[in-house]
CSV table of C-alpha atoms in Angstrom, one decimal:
chain,number,residue,atom,x,y,z
A,303,UNK,CA,-71.1,-24.7,-112.0
A,304,UNK,CA,-68.6,-22.9,-109.7
A,305,UNK,CA,-69.9,-21.0,-107.3
A,306,UNK,CA,-70.3,-17.6,-107.7
A,307,UNK,CA,-67.0,-15.9,-106.2
A,308,UNK,CA,-67.6,-12.1,-106.2
A,309,UNK,CA,-64.3,-10.8,-103.8
A,310,UNK,CA,-67.0,-8.3,-102.7
A,311,UNK,CA,-69.4,-10.9,-101.2
A,312,UNK,CA,-66.4,-12.5,-99.7
A,313,UNK,CA,-65.5,-15.4,-101.5
A,314,UNK,CA,-62.0,-16.1,-102.3
A,315,UNK,CA,-61.2,-15.9,-106.1
A,316,UNK,CA,-58.2,-19.0,-105.5
A,317,UNK,CA,-59.9,-22.1,-106.3
A,318,UNK,CA,-57.6,-23.9,-103.2
A,319,UNK,CA,-59.5,-21.7,-100.6
A,320,UNK,CA,-62.8,-22.4,-101.5
A,321,UNK,CA,-64.4,-25.1,-99.7
A,322,UNK,CA,-67.7,-27.5,-101.4
A,323,UNK,CA,-71.0,-25.3,-100.1
A,324,UNK,CA,-73.0,-26.0,-97.9
A,325,UNK,CA,-76.9,-25.9,-100.5
A,326,UNK,CA,-80.3,-24.9,-99.7
A,327,UNK,CA,-83.1,-24.8,-101.6
A,328,UNK,CA,-85.8,-22.9,-100.8
A,329,UNK,CA,-86.1,-18.9,-99.3
A,330,UNK,CA,-89.2,-19.0,-98.0
A,331,UNK,CA,-89.2,-17.8,-93.8
A,332,UNK,CA,-88.1,-20.9,-93.2
A,333,UNK,CA,-85.2,-21.3,-95.6
A,334,UNK,CA,-83.8,-18.1,-94.8
A,335,UNK,CA,-83.5,-18.6,-90.9
A,336,UNK,CA,-82.2,-21.8,-92.1
A,337,UNK,CA,-79.8,-19.7,-93.2
A,338,UNK,CA,-79.5,-17.0,-90.4
A,339,UNK,CA,-78.5,-19.5,-87.7
A,340,UNK,CA,-75.8,-21.2,-90.2
A,341,UNK,CA,-74.4,-18.0,-90.7
A,342,UNK,CA,-74.6,-18.0,-86.7
A,343,UNK,CA,-73.0,-20.8,-85.9
A,344,UNK,CA,-70.7,-21.1,-88.4
A,345,UNK,CA,-70.0,-17.4,-90.6
A,346,UNK,CA,-66.6,-18.6,-92.2
A,347,UNK,CA,-69.1,-21.6,-94.0
A,348,UNK,CA,-70.1,-21.1,-97.8
A,349,UNK,CA,-73.1,-21.0,-98.5
A,350,UNK,CA,-75.4,-21.4,-101.5
A,351,UNK,CA,-79.3,-20.7,-101.7
A,352,UNK,CA,-81.9,-21.5,-104.4
A,353,UNK,CA,-85.7,-19.9,-104.9
A,354,UNK,CA,-87.7,-20.8,-107.2
A,355,UNK,CA,-90.0,-18.0,-107.5
A,356,UNK,CA,-88.7,-14.5,-109.1
A,357,UNK,CA,-88.9,-12.2,-106.1
A,358,UNK,CA,-87.0,-11.5,-103.3
A,359,UNK,CA,-87.7,-13.6,-100.1
A,360,UNK,CA,-90.7,-12.2,-98.4
A,361,UNK,CA,-92.8,-13.6,-95.3
A,362,UNK,CA,-95.1,-15.7,-96.8
A,363,UNK,CA,-96.9,-15.6,-93.1
A,364,UNK,CA,-97.8,-11.9,-94.0
A,365,UNK,CA,-99.7,-12.4,-97.6
A,366,UNK,CA,-103.4,-12.5,-96.0
A,367,UNK,CA,-102.5,-9.2,-94.4
A,368,UNK,CA,-101.2,-8.1,-97.3
A,369,UNK,CA,-104.1,-9.1,-99.5
A,370,UNK,CA,-106.5,-7.3,-96.6
A,371,UNK,CA,-104.7,-4.3,-97.5
A,372,UNK,CA,-103.1,-4.1,-93.9
A,373,UNK,CA,-99.4,-3.8,-95.2
A,374,UNK,CA,-97.4,-3.4,-98.5
A,375,UNK,CA,-94.5,-5.3,-99.6
A,376,UNK,CA,-92.0,-3.4,-98.2
A,377,UNK,CA,-93.9,-4.8,-94.8
A,378,UNK,CA,-93.3,-8.7,-96.2
A,379,UNK,CA,-89.7,-8.2,-97.0
A,380,UNK,CA,-87.4,-11.0,-95.4
A,381,UNK,CA,-83.9,-10.5,-97.0
A,382,UNK,CA,-81.2,-12.2,-95.6
A,383,UNK,CA,-78.6,-10.0,-93.7
A,384,UNK,CA,-75.5,-10.9,-94.1
A,385,UNK,CA,-71.9,-9.2,-94.6
A,386,UNK,CA,-69.0,-8.6,-96.1
A,387,UNK,CA,-67.1,-11.4,-94.4
A,388,UNK,CA,-70.2,-14.3,-94.9
A,389,UNK,CA,-69.7,-16.3,-97.5
A,390,UNK,CA,-72.9,-16.7,-99.4
A,391,UNK,CA,-74.3,-16.8,-102.6
A,392,UNK,CA,-78.4,-16.3,-103.1
A,393,UNK,CA,-80.3,-17.6,-106.8
A,394,UNK,CA,-83.6,-16.0,-107.4
A,395,UNK,CA,-85.9,-17.3,-110.1
A,396,UNK,CA,-83.9,-20.4,-110.0
A,397,UNK,CA,-85.2,-23.7,-109.4
A,398,UNK,CA,-83.5,-27.1,-108.8
A,399,UNK,CA,-84.6,-29.6,-111.0
A,400,UNK,CA,-82.3,-33.1,-109.4
A,401,UNK,CA,-80.6,-34.1,-106.7
A,402,UNK,CA,-77.2,-36.1,-107.9
A,403,UNK,CA,-76.8,-38.0,-104.3
A,404,UNK,CA,-73.8,-39.8,-106.1
A,405,UNK,CA,-71.6,-37.2,-107.1
A,406,UNK,CA,-73.2,-34.9,-104.1
A,407,UNK,CA,-74.6,-31.7,-106.6
A,408,UNK,CA,-78.0,-29.9,-107.1
A,409,UNK,CA,-79.2,-29.7,-110.7
A,410,UNK,CA,-80.9,-26.0,-111.1
A,411,UNK,CA,-83.6,-25.0,-114.1
A,412,UNK,CA,-80.4,-23.8,-116.5
A,413,UNK,CA,-78.9,-26.8,-116.1
A,414,UNK,CA,-75.6,-26.0,-114.0
A,415,UNK,CA,-74.6,-28.2,-111.9
A,416,UNK,CA,-73.5,-27.0,-108.0
A,417,UNK,CA,-71.6,-29.1,-105.6
A,418,UNK,CA,-72.7,-29.2,-102.0
A,419,UNK,CA,-71.3,-30.8,-98.5
A,420,UNK,CA,-74.6,-30.6,-96.9
A,421,UNK,CA,-77.8,-30.2,-98.9
A,422,UNK,CA,-81.2,-28.8,-96.8
A,423,UNK,CA,-84.2,-29.0,-98.4
A,424,UNK,CA,-86.9,-26.2,-97.4
A,425,UNK,CA,-89.0,-26.0,-100.7
A,426,UNK,CA,-92.7,-26.1,-98.3
A,427,UNK,CA,-95.9,-26.9,-99.7
A,428,UNK,CA,-98.1,-25.7,-102.6
A,429,UNK,CA,-102.6,-26.1,-102.2
A,430,UNK,CA,-104.1,-28.9,-102.2
A,431,UNK,CA,-106.6,-28.8,-105.2
A,432,UNK,CA,-109.4,-31.4,-104.5
A,433,UNK,CA,-110.2,-33.2,-107.2
A,434,UNK,CA,-113.8,-31.8,-108.3
A,435,UNK,CA,-114.8,-31.8,-112.0
A,436,UNK,CA,-114.5,-28.1,-113.6
A,437,UNK,CA,-112.3,-27.0,-110.7
A,438,UNK,CA,-109.5,-25.8,-113.8
A,439,UNK,CA,-111.3,-22.7,-114.4
A,440,UNK,CA,-109.4,-19.2,-114.6
A,441,UNK,CA,-111.2,-18.1,-112.0
A,442,UNK,CA,-110.7,-19.9,-109.3
A,443,UNK,CA,-107.8,-18.9,-106.9
A,444,UNK,CA,-105.0,-20.3,-104.6
A,445,UNK,CA,-103.5,-18.5,-101.4
A,446,UNK,CA,-99.7,-19.4,-101.0
A,447,UNK,CA,-97.7,-17.3,-103.3
A,448,UNK,CA,-96.9,-13.3,-104.1
A,449,UNK,CA,-98.5,-14.0,-107.4
A,450,UNK,CA,-101.6,-15.6,-106.1
A,451,UNK,CA,-101.8,-12.1,-104.0
A,452,UNK,CA,-101.6,-10.4,-106.6
A,453,UNK,CA,-104.1,-12.0,-108.7
A,454,UNK,CA,-106.7,-12.2,-105.9
A,455,UNK,CA,-105.6,-7.8,-105.4
A,456,UNK,CA,-107.3,-7.2,-109.3
A,457,UNK,CA,-109.6,-9.8,-109.1
A,458,UNK,CA,-111.1,-8.7,-105.7
A,459,UNK,CA,-111.7,-4.8,-107.6
A,460,UNK,CA,-114.7,-7.0,-109.7
A,461,UNK,CA,-115.6,-10.0,-108.2
A,462,UNK,CA,-119.4,-9.2,-106.1
A,463,UNK,CA,-119.1,-12.9,-104.9
A,464,UNK,CA,-116.4,-15.0,-104.0
A,465,UNK,CA,-116.7,-18.4,-102.5
A,466,UNK,CA,-113.9,-19.9,-100.1
A,467,UNK,CA,-113.6,-23.4,-99.7
A,468,UNK,CA,-111.9,-24.4,-96.4
A,469,UNK,CA,-112.6,-23.1,-93.0
A,470,UNK,CA,-109.3,-23.1,-91.7
A,471,UNK,CA,-106.9,-20.3,-90.8
A,472,UNK,CA,-106.2,-19.6,-94.1
A,473,UNK,CA,-109.7,-19.6,-95.4
A,474,UNK,CA,-110.8,-17.0,-93.0
A,475,UNK,CA,-108.2,-14.7,-93.1
A,476,UNK,CA,-108.9,-14.8,-96.9
A,477,UNK,CA,-112.4,-14.5,-96.8
A,478,UNK,CA,-112.2,-11.3,-94.9
A,479,UNK,CA,-109.4,-10.4,-97.1
A,480,UNK,CA,-111.8,-10.6,-100.1
A,481,UNK,CA,-114.8,-8.4,-98.7
A,482,UNK,CA,-112.9,-5.2,-99.4
A,483,UNK,CA,-115.1,-3.2,-102.3
A,484,UNK,CA,-118.6,-4.7,-100.7
A,485,UNK,CA,-117.9,-7.9,-102.2
A,486,UNK,CA,-120.0,-10.8,-101.0
A,487,UNK,CA,-118.6,-14.2,-99.5
A,488,UNK,CA,-119.4,-17.0,-98.5
A,489,UNK,CA,-117.1,-20.2,-96.9
A,490,UNK,CA,-118.0,-24.0,-97.9
A,491,UNK,CA,-116.3,-26.2,-95.2
A,492,UNK,CA,-116.4,-30.0,-94.8
A,493,UNK,CA,-115.6,-30.0,-91.1
A,494,UNK,CA,-119.1,-29.2,-88.5
A,495,UNK,CA,-116.5,-25.9,-87.3
A,496,UNK,CA,-114.2,-23.7,-87.8
A,497,UNK,CA,-110.9,-24.0,-87.3
A,498,UNK,CA,-111.4,-27.5,-86.7
A,499,UNK,CA,-107.9,-28.0,-85.8
A,500,UNK,CA,-107.5,-25.3,-83.1
A,501,UNK,CA,-110.8,-24.9,-81.4
A,502,UNK,CA,-113.5,-26.8,-79.3
A,503,UNK,CA,-117.3,-26.5,-80.6
A,504,UNK,CA,-118.1,-23.3,-78.2
A,505,UNK,CA,-115.3,-20.9,-79.4
A,506,UNK,CA,-116.0,-22.0,-82.9
A,507,UNK,CA,-119.5,-21.3,-82.5
A,508,UNK,CA,-118.3,-17.5,-80.6
A,509,UNK,CA,-116.3,-16.8,-84.1
A,510,UNK,CA,-118.7,-18.4,-86.5
A,511,UNK,CA,-121.3,-15.8,-85.0
A,512,UNK,CA,-119.2,-12.9,-84.8
A,513,UNK,CA,-118.4,-13.5,-88.8
A,514,UNK,CA,-121.2,-13.8,-89.8
A,515,UNK,CA,-122.2,-9.8,-88.0
A,516,UNK,CA,-119.7,-9.0,-90.5
A,517,UNK,CA,-121.0,-10.3,-93.5
A,518,UNK,CA,-119.4,-13.6,-93.7
A,519,UNK,CA,-122.0,-16.8,-95.0
A,520,UNK,CA,-121.2,-20.2,-94.4
A,521,UNK,CA,-122.0,-23.3,-95.0
A,522,UNK,CA,-120.3,-25.8,-92.6
A,523,UNK,CA,-120.5,-29.9,-93.0
A,524,UNK,CA,-120.4,-29.7,-96.6
A,525,UNK,CA,-118.5,-30.3,-99.8
A,526,UNK,CA,-118.4,-29.4,-103.4
A,527,UNK,CA,-120.3,-32.3,-105.1
A,528,UNK,CA,-119.1,-30.6,-109.1
A,529,UNK,CA,-118.8,-27.1,-110.3
A,530,UNK,CA,-120.1,-25.6,-113.3
A,531,UNK,CA,-118.4,-22.3,-114.9
A,532,UNK,CA,-120.5,-20.3,-117.7
A,533,UNK,CA,-118.5,-17.1,-118.5
A,534,UNK,CA,-118.1,-15.4,-115.5
A,535,UNK,CA,-120.7,-16.9,-113.4
A,536,UNK,CA,-120.3,-20.0,-111.5
A,537,UNK,CA,-122.2,-22.4,-110.4
A,538,UNK,CA,-120.9,-25.0,-107.2
A,539,UNK,CA,-123.0,-27.7,-106.1
A,540,UNK,CA,-122.8,-29.2,-102.6
A,541,UNK,CA,-123.3,-32.7,-101.3
A,542,UNK,CA,-126.0,-31.3,-98.4
A,543,UNK,CA,-128.2,-30.2,-101.9
A,544,UNK,CA,-127.9,-26.6,-101.4
A,545,UNK,CA,-126.4,-24.5,-104.7
A,546,UNK,CA,-124.0,-21.3,-104.5
A,547,UNK,CA,-123.8,-18.9,-107.6
A,548,UNK,CA,-120.5,-17.0,-107.6
A,549,UNK,CA,-117.5,-15.2,-110.0
A,550,UNK,CA,-114.6,-16.0,-108.0
A,551,UNK,CA,-114.0,-19.2,-106.1
A,552,UNK,CA,-110.7,-18.9,-103.4
A,553,UNK,CA,-109.0,-22.3,-102.3
A,554,UNK,CA,-107.4,-22.9,-98.9
A,555,UNK,CA,-108.5,-26.7,-98.7
A,556,UNK,CA,-104.9,-27.4,-97.1
A,557,UNK,CA,-101.7,-28.3,-98.2
A,558,UNK,CA,-99.4,-30.6,-100.1
A,559,UNK,CA,-95.5,-31.0,-99.4
A,560,UNK,CA,-93.6,-30.7,-102.1
A,561,UNK,CA,-92.0,-34.0,-102.7
A,562,UNK,CA,-91.0,-34.6,-105.9
A,563,UNK,CA,-87.7,-33.5,-106.2
A,564,UNK,CA,-86.5,-35.8,-103.0
A,565,UNK,CA,-89.1,-38.5,-104.5
A,566,UNK,CA,-86.7,-38.1,-107.9
A,567,UNK,CA,-83.6,-38.1,-105.4
A,568,UNK,CA,-84.9,-41.6,-104.1
A,569,UNK,CA,-85.3,-40.5,-100.6
A,570,UNK,CA,-87.8,-41.8,-98.0
A,571,UNK,CA,-91.1,-40.2,-98.7
A,572,UNK,CA,-94.7,-40.4,-97.2
A,573,UNK,CA,-96.7,-37.7,-97.0
A,574,UNK,CA,-93.5,-35.5,-96.4
A,575,UNK,CA,-90.0,-36.3,-96.6
A,576,UNK,CA,-89.2,-38.4,-94.4
A,577,UNK,CA,-86.4,-37.3,-91.1
A,578,UNK,CA,-85.2,-38.6,-88.1
A,579,UNK,CA,-84.3,-36.5,-85.0
A,580,UNK,CA,-81.6,-34.5,-86.4
A,581,UNK,CA,-84.2,-33.1,-89.2
A,582,UNK,CA,-81.9,-35.8,-91.6
A,583,UNK,CA,-83.2,-37.7,-94.4
A,584,UNK,CA,-82.6,-41.4,-95.4
A,585,UNK,CA,-79.2,-39.4,-97.5
A,586,UNK,CA,-77.8,-38.5,-94.2
A,587,UNK,CA,-76.1,-35.2,-95.6
A,588,UNK,CA,-79.5,-34.1,-96.5
A,589,UNK,CA,-82.0,-31.9,-94.5
A,590,UNK,CA,-85.2,-31.4,-94.7
A,591,UNK,CA,-86.7,-28.3,-92.3
A,592,UNK,CA,-90.1,-27.0,-92.4
A,593,UNK,CA,-93.8,-27.7,-94.3
A,594,UNK,CA,-92.2,-30.3,-96.6
A,595,UNK,CA,-90.7,-32.1,-93.8
A,596,UNK,CA,-92.4,-35.1,-92.5
A,597,UNK,CA,-91.3,-36.0,-88.7
A,598,UNK,CA,-92.9,-39.4,-86.9
A,599,UNK,CA,-95.6,-39.2,-89.1
A,600,UNK,CA,-96.3,-35.6,-88.6
A,601,UNK,CA,-96.5,-32.7,-90.9
A,602,UNK,CA,-96.6,-28.9,-89.8
A,603,UNK,CA,-98.1,-26.9,-91.3
A,604,UNK,CA,-97.2,-23.2,-89.7
A,605,UNK,CA,-93.9,-21.0,-89.6
A,606,UNK,CA,-93.2,-21.4,-86.3
A,607,UNK,CA,-92.2,-25.8,-86.3
A,608,UNK,CA,-90.5,-25.0,-89.2
A,609,UNK,CA,-87.6,-22.6,-87.3
A,610,UNK,CA,-87.5,-25.0,-84.7
A,611,UNK,CA,-86.5,-27.7,-87.0
A,612,UNK,CA,-83.9,-24.7,-89.2
A,613,UNK,CA,-82.2,-24.4,-85.8
A,614,UNK,CA,-82.3,-28.2,-84.5
A,615,UNK,CA,-80.4,-28.9,-88.4
A,616,UNK,CA,-78.0,-26.1,-88.6
A,617,UNK,CA,-76.7,-27.7,-85.1
A,618,UNK,CA,-76.7,-30.7,-86.4
A,619,UNK,CA,-74.6,-29.7,-89.2
A,620,UNK,CA,-72.1,-27.5,-86.8
A,621,UNK,CA,-71.4,-30.6,-84.8
A,622,UNK,CA,-74.0,-30.3,-81.7
A,623,UNK,CA,-76.0,-33.5,-79.9
A,624,UNK,CA,-79.5,-32.1,-81.2
A,625,UNK,CA,-83.0,-33.7,-80.9
A,626,UNK,CA,-86.3,-32.7,-82.5
A,627,UNK,CA,-89.0,-33.8,-79.9
A,628,UNK,CA,-91.8,-31.9,-82.4
A,629,UNK,CA,-93.7,-28.8,-82.2
A,630,UNK,CA,-96.2,-27.7,-80.4
A,631,UNK,CA,-99.0,-26.0,-82.3
A,632,UNK,CA,-99.1,-21.9,-81.7
A,633,UNK,CA,-102.0,-20.6,-84.1
A,634,UNK,CA,-103.7,-17.4,-84.4
A,635,UNK,CA,-105.8,-16.4,-86.5
A,636,UNK,CA,-105.0,-12.6,-88.2
A,637,UNK,CA,-107.3,-10.1,-90.3
A,638,UNK,CA,-110.2,-10.4,-87.8
A,639,UNK,CA,-110.8,-8.0,-85.3
A,640,UNK,CA,-111.1,-10.3,-83.0
A,641,UNK,CA,-108.6,-11.7,-80.8
A,642,UNK,CA,-108.2,-16.2,-81.7
A,643,UNK,CA,-105.2,-18.0,-80.3
A,644,UNK,CA,-104.9,-21.4,-79.3
A,645,UNK,CA,-101.9,-23.4,-78.2
A,646,UNK,CA,-100.8,-26.9,-78.0
A,647,UNK,CA,-103.9,-29.7,-76.9
A,648,UNK,CA,-107.0,-28.3,-78.5
A,649,UNK,CA,-110.4,-29.5,-79.9
A,650,UNK,CA,-110.8,-33.1,-80.8
A,651,UNK,CA,-107.2,-33.9,-79.3
A,652,UNK,CA,-108.7,-33.7,-75.7
A,653,UNK,CA,-109.0,-36.9,-74.3
A,654,UNK,CA,-111.4,-36.6,-70.3
A,655,UNK,CA,-109.1,-39.2,-69.6
A,656,UNK,CA,-105.8,-37.0,-69.3
A,657,UNK,CA,-107.2,-33.7,-69.4
A,658,UNK,CA,-109.6,-31.5,-67.7
A,659,UNK,CA,-110.7,-28.1,-68.9
A,660,UNK,CA,-111.3,-25.3,-67.1
A,661,UNK,CA,-113.1,-22.8,-69.0
A,662,UNK,CA,-114.1,-18.8,-68.4
A,663,UNK,CA,-116.6,-17.1,-70.4
A,664,UNK,CA,-118.4,-13.9,-70.4
A,665,UNK,CA,-120.8,-13.7,-73.6
A,666,UNK,CA,-121.8,-10.9,-73.4
A,667,UNK,CA,-118.7,-9.6,-73.9
A,668,UNK,CA,-117.9,-12.1,-76.7
A,669,UNK,CA,-114.6,-13.9,-74.3
A,670,UNK,CA,-114.8,-17.3,-74.4
A,671,UNK,CA,-111.4,-19.0,-72.5
A,672,UNK,CA,-110.3,-22.8,-72.5
A,673,UNK,CA,-107.2,-23.8,-70.2
A,674,UNK,CA,-106.4,-27.7,-70.6
A,675,UNK,CA,-104.7,-29.2,-67.5
A,676,UNK,CA,-103.1,-32.4,-67.9
A,677,UNK,CA,-103.7,-35.1,-65.4
A,678,UNK,CA,-101.0,-37.0,-63.6
A,679,UNK,CA,-100.9,-40.7,-62.5
């Protein structure tokens, strides 16, 4: 397939003036940032970008706010800003189904082949659905893309009792959003506290107490044993021996990096697509960034690290000597009327041997702040 050569988009119609483009697979926030950085560093470089979703690019990090009704679809738009001098083409609703590494090209869902000089995979992740019998019911939803949000908004109107599986960031945001229209919401979390990776025991308990005051119920330190559906009623049986009746289930039990494309292309994969300190895969002409990438055993399920990785990859492609050292996790709980924020080493990552904890708390005002100091030898 020939790259689109629309003169109004800055493409030359003369074959001898065309260069093999850099191809970006993915139009999520990290994919768009990848293109933006490349346009800034190499404004003359031809770019072809593919997105599998039928929508124009949008900010996935704002989906919970959209579900809660705090913003509109206009507020999540994240289209690439480019001028007529940039050589870029975007293909939406056009998934990449294969990578031909021998001939350095990608194959899309329509069978077209697009050559690349460099290939950047920003293919993200999908919702992790636990292997529980019965979880293939049409009244079970995830919260990963705009289509999920549209389905949940429609479902929320007639849902009287919703169960959310997962007490992490996305699970709590989904639970709060589903409370609209006076829907009763319960959260099931297998850990002993909420936001296990972001909060310590004290702050997690303060958050749980606050959310309970807002009407959300919690089942902690338990998992789903089995599930049964009977018309509009669902019955969730927990390993703790308790059972829950609901009409809607939202699964927010983590993510699974999208590695299928890389795996079939023969790239090295683990939980994610393995990359080095320059974000290169085992094929040095192919890069991976964002939630699909695995760097030194770490997969970051947040947008900010993906933005850092995109910058590293594009600077490396532009010829700069850059090194990715990993990212510091920064999280903020949205759509809850209380500030919940954490950065760096928190919760179970605190080691008394190397860390000192300084705490300020005013229980009457619901304030809890902790500073973790690293001890030097």
